CSV table of C-alpha atoms and ligand atoms in Angstrom, one decimal:
chain,number,residue,atom,x,y,z
A,10,MET,CA,55.8,48.8,60.7
A,11,LYS,CA,52.2,49.3,59.7
A,12,ASP,CA,49.7,51.1,61.8
A,13,ILE,CA,46.8,48.7,62.4
A,14,LYS,CA,43.6,49.5,64.1
A,15,VAL,CA,40.1,48.1,64.4
A,16,THR,CA,37.1,50.4,65.4
A,17,MET,CA,33.8,48.9,66.5
A,18,LEU,CA,31.2,51.0,64.6
A,19,GLY,CA,28.3,48.9,65.7
A,20,THR,CA,28.2,46.4,68.5
A,21,GLY,CA,24.4,45.9,68.6
A,22,SER,CA,21.9,43.6,67.1
A,23,PRO,CA,18.6,43.7,65.1
A,24,TYR,CA,17.0,45.3,68.2
A,25,PRO,CA,17.4,49.1,67.7
A,26,ALA,CA,19.3,50.7,70.5
A,27,LEU,CA,20.7,54.3,70.7
A,28,HIS,CA,23.9,53.2,72.3
A,29,ARG,CA,24.6,50.2,70.1
A,30,ALA,CA,24.4,50.6,66.3
A,31,ALA,CA,24.0,47.4,64.2
A,32,SER,CA,27.0,45.3,63.2
A,33,ALA,CA,29.9,47.1,61.5
A,34,GLN,CA,33.7,47.3,62.1
A,35,LEU,CA,36.4,49.4,60.4
A,36,LEU,CA,39.8,47.8,59.9
A,37,GLN,CA,42.5,50.4,59.2
A,38,ILE,CA,45.9,49.5,57.8
A,39,ASP,CA,47.9,52.8,57.6
A,40,ASP,CA,45.6,54.9,55.4
A,41,MET,CA,43.6,52.0,54.0
A,42,ASN,CA,40.1,51.6,55.3
A,43,VAL,CA,38.3,48.3,55.1
A,44,LEU,CA,34.7,48.1,56.3
A,45,ILE,CA,33.5,44.8,57.7
A,46,ASP,CA,29.6,44.6,57.5
A,47,CYS,CA,27.4,47.7,57.2
A,48,GLY,CA,24.5,47.7,59.6
A,49,GLN,CA,22.2,50.6,60.2
A,50,GLU,CA,24.1,53.8,61.3
A,51,THR,CA,27.4,52.8,59.8
A,52,THR,CA,27.9,56.0,57.7
A,53,SER,CA,27.2,58.3,60.7
A,54,GLN,CA,29.5,56.2,62.9
A,55,LEU,CA,32.3,56.5,60.4
A,56,GLN,CA,31.9,60.2,60.4
A,57,ARG,CA,31.9,60.3,64.2
A,58,ILE,CA,35.4,58.8,64.2
A,59,GLY,CA,36.5,61.2,61.6
A,60,VAL,CA,36.5,58.8,58.6
A,61,GLU,CA,34.5,60.1,55.6
A,62,PRO,CA,32.7,57.4,53.7
A,63,GLN,CA,34.3,58.4,50.4
A,64,ASP,CA,37.6,57.4,51.9
A,65,VAL,CA,36.4,53.8,52.4
A,66,HIS,CA,36.9,51.8,49.1
A,67,HIS,CA,36.5,48.3,50.5
A,68,LEU,CA,33.5,46.6,52.1
A,69,TRP,CA,33.4,43.0,53.1
A,70,PHE,CA,30.1,41.4,54.2
A,71,THR,CA,30.2,38.3,56.5
A,72,HIS,CA,26.6,37.6,55.5
A,73,LEU,CA,23.5,39.3,54.2
A,74,HIS,CA,21.2,39.6,57.3
A,75,SER,CA,19.6,43.0,57.7
A,76,ASP,CA,21.5,43.9,60.8
A,77,HIS,CA,24.7,43.6,58.8
A,78,THR,CA,23.5,45.2,55.6
A,79,MET,CA,20.9,47.8,56.3
A,80,GLY,CA,23.3,50.7,56.1
A,81,TYR,CA,24.5,49.7,52.6
A,82,PHE,CA,22.5,52.1,50.5
A,83,GLN,CA,23.4,55.1,52.6
A,84,PHE,CA,27.0,54.2,52.6
A,85,LEU,CA,26.9,53.5,48.8
A,86,ILE,CA,25.1,56.7,47.7
A,87,GLY,CA,26.5,58.9,50.5
A,88,GLY,CA,30.1,58.1,49.8
A,89,TRP,CA,29.4,58.5,46.0
A,90,HIS,CA,27.9,61.9,46.7
A,91,LEU,CA,30.9,63.0,48.7
A,92,GLY,CA,33.2,62.0,45.8
A,93,ARG,CA,34.0,58.2,46.0
A,94,ARG,CA,34.6,57.0,42.5
A,95,LYS,CA,35.7,53.4,43.3
A,96,LEU,CA,34.3,50.8,45.5
A,97,SER,CA,34.8,47.0,45.8
A,98,VAL,CA,32.4,44.8,47.7
A,99,VAL,CA,33.1,41.2,48.8
A,100,GLY,CA,30.5,38.9,50.2
A,101,PRO,CA,28.8,35.5,50.1
A,102,LYS,CA,26.7,34.3,47.2
A,103,GLY,CA,23.8,36.7,46.7
A,104,ILE,CA,25.8,39.8,47.3
A,105,LYS,CA,25.6,40.7,43.5
A,106,GLU,CA,21.9,40.4,43.5
A,107,PHE,CA,21.6,42.3,46.7
A,108,HIS,CA,23.7,45.2,45.3
A,109,GLU,CA,21.7,45.2,42.0
A,110,THR,CA,18.4,45.1,43.9
A,111,VAL,CA,19.4,48.2,45.9
A,112,LEU,CA,20.4,50.0,42.7
A,113,LYS,CA,17.1,49.0,41.1
A,114,MET,CA,15.1,50.2,44.2
A,115,TYR,CA,16.7,53.6,43.9
A,116,GLU,CA,17.0,53.7,40.1
A,117,ASP,CA,15.0,57.0,39.7
A,118,ASP,CA,16.9,58.6,42.5
A,119,ILE,CA,20.3,57.6,41.1
A,120,ASN,CA,19.2,58.7,37.5
A,121,TYR,CA,18.2,62.1,39.0
A,122,ARG,CA,21.6,62.5,40.6
A,123,THR,CA,23.5,61.5,37.4
A,124,SER,CA,21.3,64.0,35.5
A,125,LEU,CA,22.6,66.7,37.9
A,126,GLY,CA,26.1,65.8,36.7
A,127,PHE,CA,27.3,63.2,39.2
A,128,PRO,CA,29.4,60.7,37.2
A,129,ALA,CA,28.5,57.0,36.9
A,130,GLU,CA,31.8,56.0,38.4
A,131,GLY,CA,31.5,54.8,41.9
A,132,ILE,CA,27.9,53.8,41.7
A,133,HIS,CA,27.3,51.9,38.4
A,134,ASP,CA,30.7,50.2,38.3
A,135,VAL,CA,31.1,48.8,41.8
A,136,GLU,CA,33.3,45.7,41.7
A,137,ILE,CA,31.5,42.8,43.4
A,138,TYR,CA,33.3,39.6,44.4
A,139,GLU,CA,31.1,36.7,45.4
A,140,ILE,CA,32.8,34.1,47.6
A,141,GLU,CA,32.2,30.8,45.9
A,142,GLU,CA,33.9,28.7,48.5
A,143,PRO,CA,35.7,29.2,51.8
A,144,GLY,CA,39.5,29.6,51.7
A,145,ASP,CA,41.8,32.4,50.5
A,146,ILE,CA,40.1,35.5,49.0
A,147,PRO,CA,41.8,37.9,46.7
A,148,ALA,CA,42.4,41.0,48.7
A,149,GLY,CA,43.2,43.4,45.8
A,150,ASP,CA,45.2,46.4,47.0
A,151,ILE,CA,44.5,45.6,50.7
A,152,PRO,CA,48.0,44.8,52.2
A,153,ALA,CA,46.8,41.6,53.9
A,154,LYS,CA,46.3,37.9,53.3
A,155,VAL,CA,42.7,37.2,53.8
A,156,THR,CA,41.2,33.7,54.5
A,157,SER,CA,37.6,32.9,55.0
A,158,ALA,CA,35.9,30.0,56.8
A,159,PRO,CA,32.2,28.9,56.8
A,160,MET,CA,30.2,29.6,60.0
A,161,ILE,CA,27.1,28.0,61.3
A,162,HIS,CA,24.3,30.4,60.9
A,163,ASN,CA,21.0,30.3,59.1
A,164,VAL,CA,22.3,31.9,55.9
A,165,THR,CA,25.7,31.5,54.3
A,166,THR,CA,28.1,33.2,56.6
A,167,TYR,CA,31.9,33.6,56.5
A,168,ALA,CA,34.4,34.6,59.1
A,169,PHE,CA,37.4,36.5,57.8
A,170,ARG,CA,41.0,36.2,58.9
A,171,PHE,CA,43.2,39.2,58.0
A,172,GLU,CA,47.0,38.6,58.3
A,173,ILE,CA,48.9,41.9,58.0
A,174,ASP,CA,52.6,41.1,58.3
A,175,ASN,CA,52.6,39.3,61.7
A,176,THR,CA,49.3,40.7,63.0
A,177,VAL,CA,46.2,38.5,62.8
A,178,ILE,CA,42.7,39.8,63.1
A,179,VAL,CA,39.6,37.6,62.8
A,180,PHE,CA,36.0,38.7,62.4
A,181,SER,CA,33.6,35.9,63.2
A,182,GLY,CA,30.4,37.2,61.7
A,183,ASP,CA,27.4,35.4,63.3
A,184,SER,CA,27.8,31.8,64.3
A,185,SER,CA,27.2,29.1,66.8
A,186,PRO,CA,30.4,27.4,68.0
A,187,THR,CA,32.4,25.7,65.2
A,188,GLN,CA,35.8,24.2,64.8
A,189,HIS,CA,36.2,26.2,61.6
A,190,LEU,CA,36.4,29.4,63.6
A,191,THR,CA,38.8,27.9,66.1
A,192,ASP,CA,41.1,26.8,63.2
A,193,LEU,CA,40.8,30.2,61.5
A,194,SER,CA,41.6,32.1,64.7
A,195,GLU,CA,44.8,30.2,65.5
A,196,ASN,CA,47.2,32.5,67.3
A,197,ALA,CA,45.1,35.5,66.5
A,198,ASP,CA,46.1,38.9,68.0
A,199,LEU,CA,42.4,39.9,68.0
A,200,LEU,CA,39.3,37.9,67.6
A,201,ILE,CA,36.0,39.8,67.2
A,202,HIS,CA,33.3,37.4,68.2
A,203,ASP,CA,29.5,37.1,68.1
A,204,CYS,CA,28.1,37.1,71.6
A,205,VAL,CA,24.3,37.4,71.2
A,206,LEU,CA,23.4,34.9,73.8
A,207,THR,CA,23.8,36.5,77.2
A,208,ALA,CA,21.7,35.1,80.1
A,209,LYS,CA,20.3,38.4,81.5
A,210,GLU,CA,18.7,39.2,78.2
A,211,LYS,CA,16.8,35.9,78.3
A,212,ALA,CA,15.7,36.5,81.8
A,213,GLU,CA,14.4,40.0,81.1
A,214,ASN,CA,12.9,39.6,77.7
A,215,THR,CA,10.0,37.3,77.4
A,216,ASN,CA,9.9,37.9,73.7
A,217,LEU,CA,13.1,35.9,73.5
A,218,ASP,CA,11.7,32.8,75.2
A,219,THR,CA,10.2,31.5,72.0
A,220,ILE,CA,13.2,32.0,69.8
A,221,TRP,CA,16.0,31.4,72.4
A,222,GLU,CA,16.3,27.7,71.5
A,223,LYS,CA,16.6,28.5,67.8
A,224,LEU,CA,19.1,31.3,68.4
A,225,GLN,CA,21.4,28.8,70.2
A,226,LYS,CA,21.9,27.1,66.8
A,227,GLU,CA,23.0,30.3,65.2
A,228,HIS,CA,24.9,32.4,67.8
A,229,CYS,CA,27.2,32.1,70.8
A,230,THR,CA,27.2,32.6,74.6
A,231,PRO,CA,30.1,34.4,76.3
A,232,ALA,CA,31.5,31.0,77.4
A,233,GLN,CA,31.4,29.5,73.9
A,234,ALA,CA,33.2,32.5,72.5
A,235,ALA,CA,35.7,32.2,75.3
A,236,GLU,CA,36.2,28.5,74.5
A,237,THR,CA,37.0,29.3,70.9
A,238,ALA,CA,39.5,32.0,72.0
A,239,LYS,CA,41.2,29.6,74.4
A,240,GLN,CA,41.4,26.7,71.9
A,241,SER,CA,42.8,28.9,69.2
A,242,ASN,CA,45.3,30.6,71.5
A,243,THR,CA,43.9,34.0,70.7
A,244,LYS,CA,45.5,36.9,72.6
A,245,ARG,CA,42.6,39.3,72.7
A,246,LEU,CA,38.9,38.4,72.6
A,247,LEU,CA,36.5,41.2,71.7
A,248,LEU,CA,32.9,40.3,72.2
A,249,THR,CA,30.2,42.0,70.2
A,250,HIS,CA,26.7,41.7,68.7
A,251,PHE,CA,25.0,42.4,72.0
A,252,LEU,CA,21.3,42.6,72.7
A,253,PRO,CA,20.3,46.0,74.2
A,254,SER,CA,20.7,45.3,78.0
A,255,ILE,CA,23.5,42.9,78.7
A,256,ASP,CA,24.9,42.4,82.2
A,257,GLU,CA,28.6,43.1,81.6
A,258,GLU,CA,29.7,41.6,84.9
A,259,HIS,CA,27.9,38.4,84.2
A,260,VAL,CA,29.4,38.2,80.7
A,261,GLU,CA,32.9,38.8,82.1
A,262,SER,CA,32.5,36.2,84.8
A,263,GLU,CA,31.3,33.6,82.2
A,264,VAL,CA,34.3,34.3,80.0
A,265,ARG,CA,36.8,34.2,82.9
A,266,ARG,CA,35.8,30.7,83.9
A,267,VAL,CA,37.2,29.6,80.5
A,268,TYR,CA,39.7,32.1,79.1
A,269,ASP,CA,42.5,34.1,80.7
A,270,GLY,CA,43.6,36.2,77.8
A,271,GLU,CA,42.7,39.9,77.3
A,272,LEU,CA,39.0,40.4,77.2
A,273,ILE,CA,37.3,43.5,75.6
A,274,LEU,CA,33.6,44.0,75.9
A,275,GLY,CA,32.7,45.7,72.7
A,276,GLN,CA,31.4,49.3,72.8
A,277,ASP,CA,30.4,51.5,69.9
A,278,LEU,CA,33.2,53.8,68.7
A,279,GLN,CA,35.9,51.8,70.5
A,280,THR,CA,39.2,51.5,68.8
A,281,VAL,CA,41.7,48.7,69.4
A,282,ASP,CA,45.1,49.9,68.2
A,283,LEU,CA,47.1,46.7,67.5
A,284,THR,CA,50.3,48.6,66.9
A,285,LYS,CA,50.3,50.8,70.0
A,286,LYS,CA,48.4,48.1,72.0
A,287,THR,CA,45.8,50.4,73.3
A,288,VAL,CA,42.0,50.3,73.6
A,289,THR,CA,40.2,53.7,73.5
A,290,THR,CA,36.6,54.7,73.2
A,291,LEU,CA,35.4,58.0,71.7
B,318,ZN,ZN1,23.0,37.0,61.2
B,319,ZN,ZN1,23.7,39.6,63.2
């Protein structure tokens, strides 16, 4: 039986917050580490849970918004510095150009480091896989079947379903409600779901007034996430992508009107162990 864990490295948003780093999750299948998104702080968060970045050889991007990608260069060059010589990156169309642009931006820096004797492997030969269309994605040496589905966001965004033996974990990425996510999440053991739209945030933050209507076309409320979990018969719903000052009680009561499965309000450095069936926070 495999040991399967998901750790929330960042449960925040584009609004910087000390207690919530931007979006990133670590899926661990025995000693295989798969990073899902790479927002700011990802590398330090990995180190906080005792995982060195050079031991992560797989990174999957749901989409290329800054709050899901800003930590990429640090992860890329930091892991390489520490000895990673192989990395594969999966993401929507544009991921290749994104990676090459990052290399170009830091070209002089990387050349300096290779002149010191750091090898080209692990930085100049990163394998990039661009998702052309939703559906099954080759998972390489990851012991899982991976399926993607298109989300409703303002850039191309994919949710990912990882099936590891009989365990199913779904990462929604960012989206407003969509039947595609309900279908992808069928009978999931764990659904990690975007929950940007919490009412207290709107009430307290006048900055949000002007964009709230637009955000509703691109993200979910707790009740909408709960509806997807209910319709898909998901066992555990983990809400994430929170703005800085959510009212947890309110979020919970909104969910509870719809969904009676296990609910986890995401926290940074929180680990869901799907084998031991425990939830712990560092
Ligand atoms: Zn986004
Ligand atoms: Zn986001």
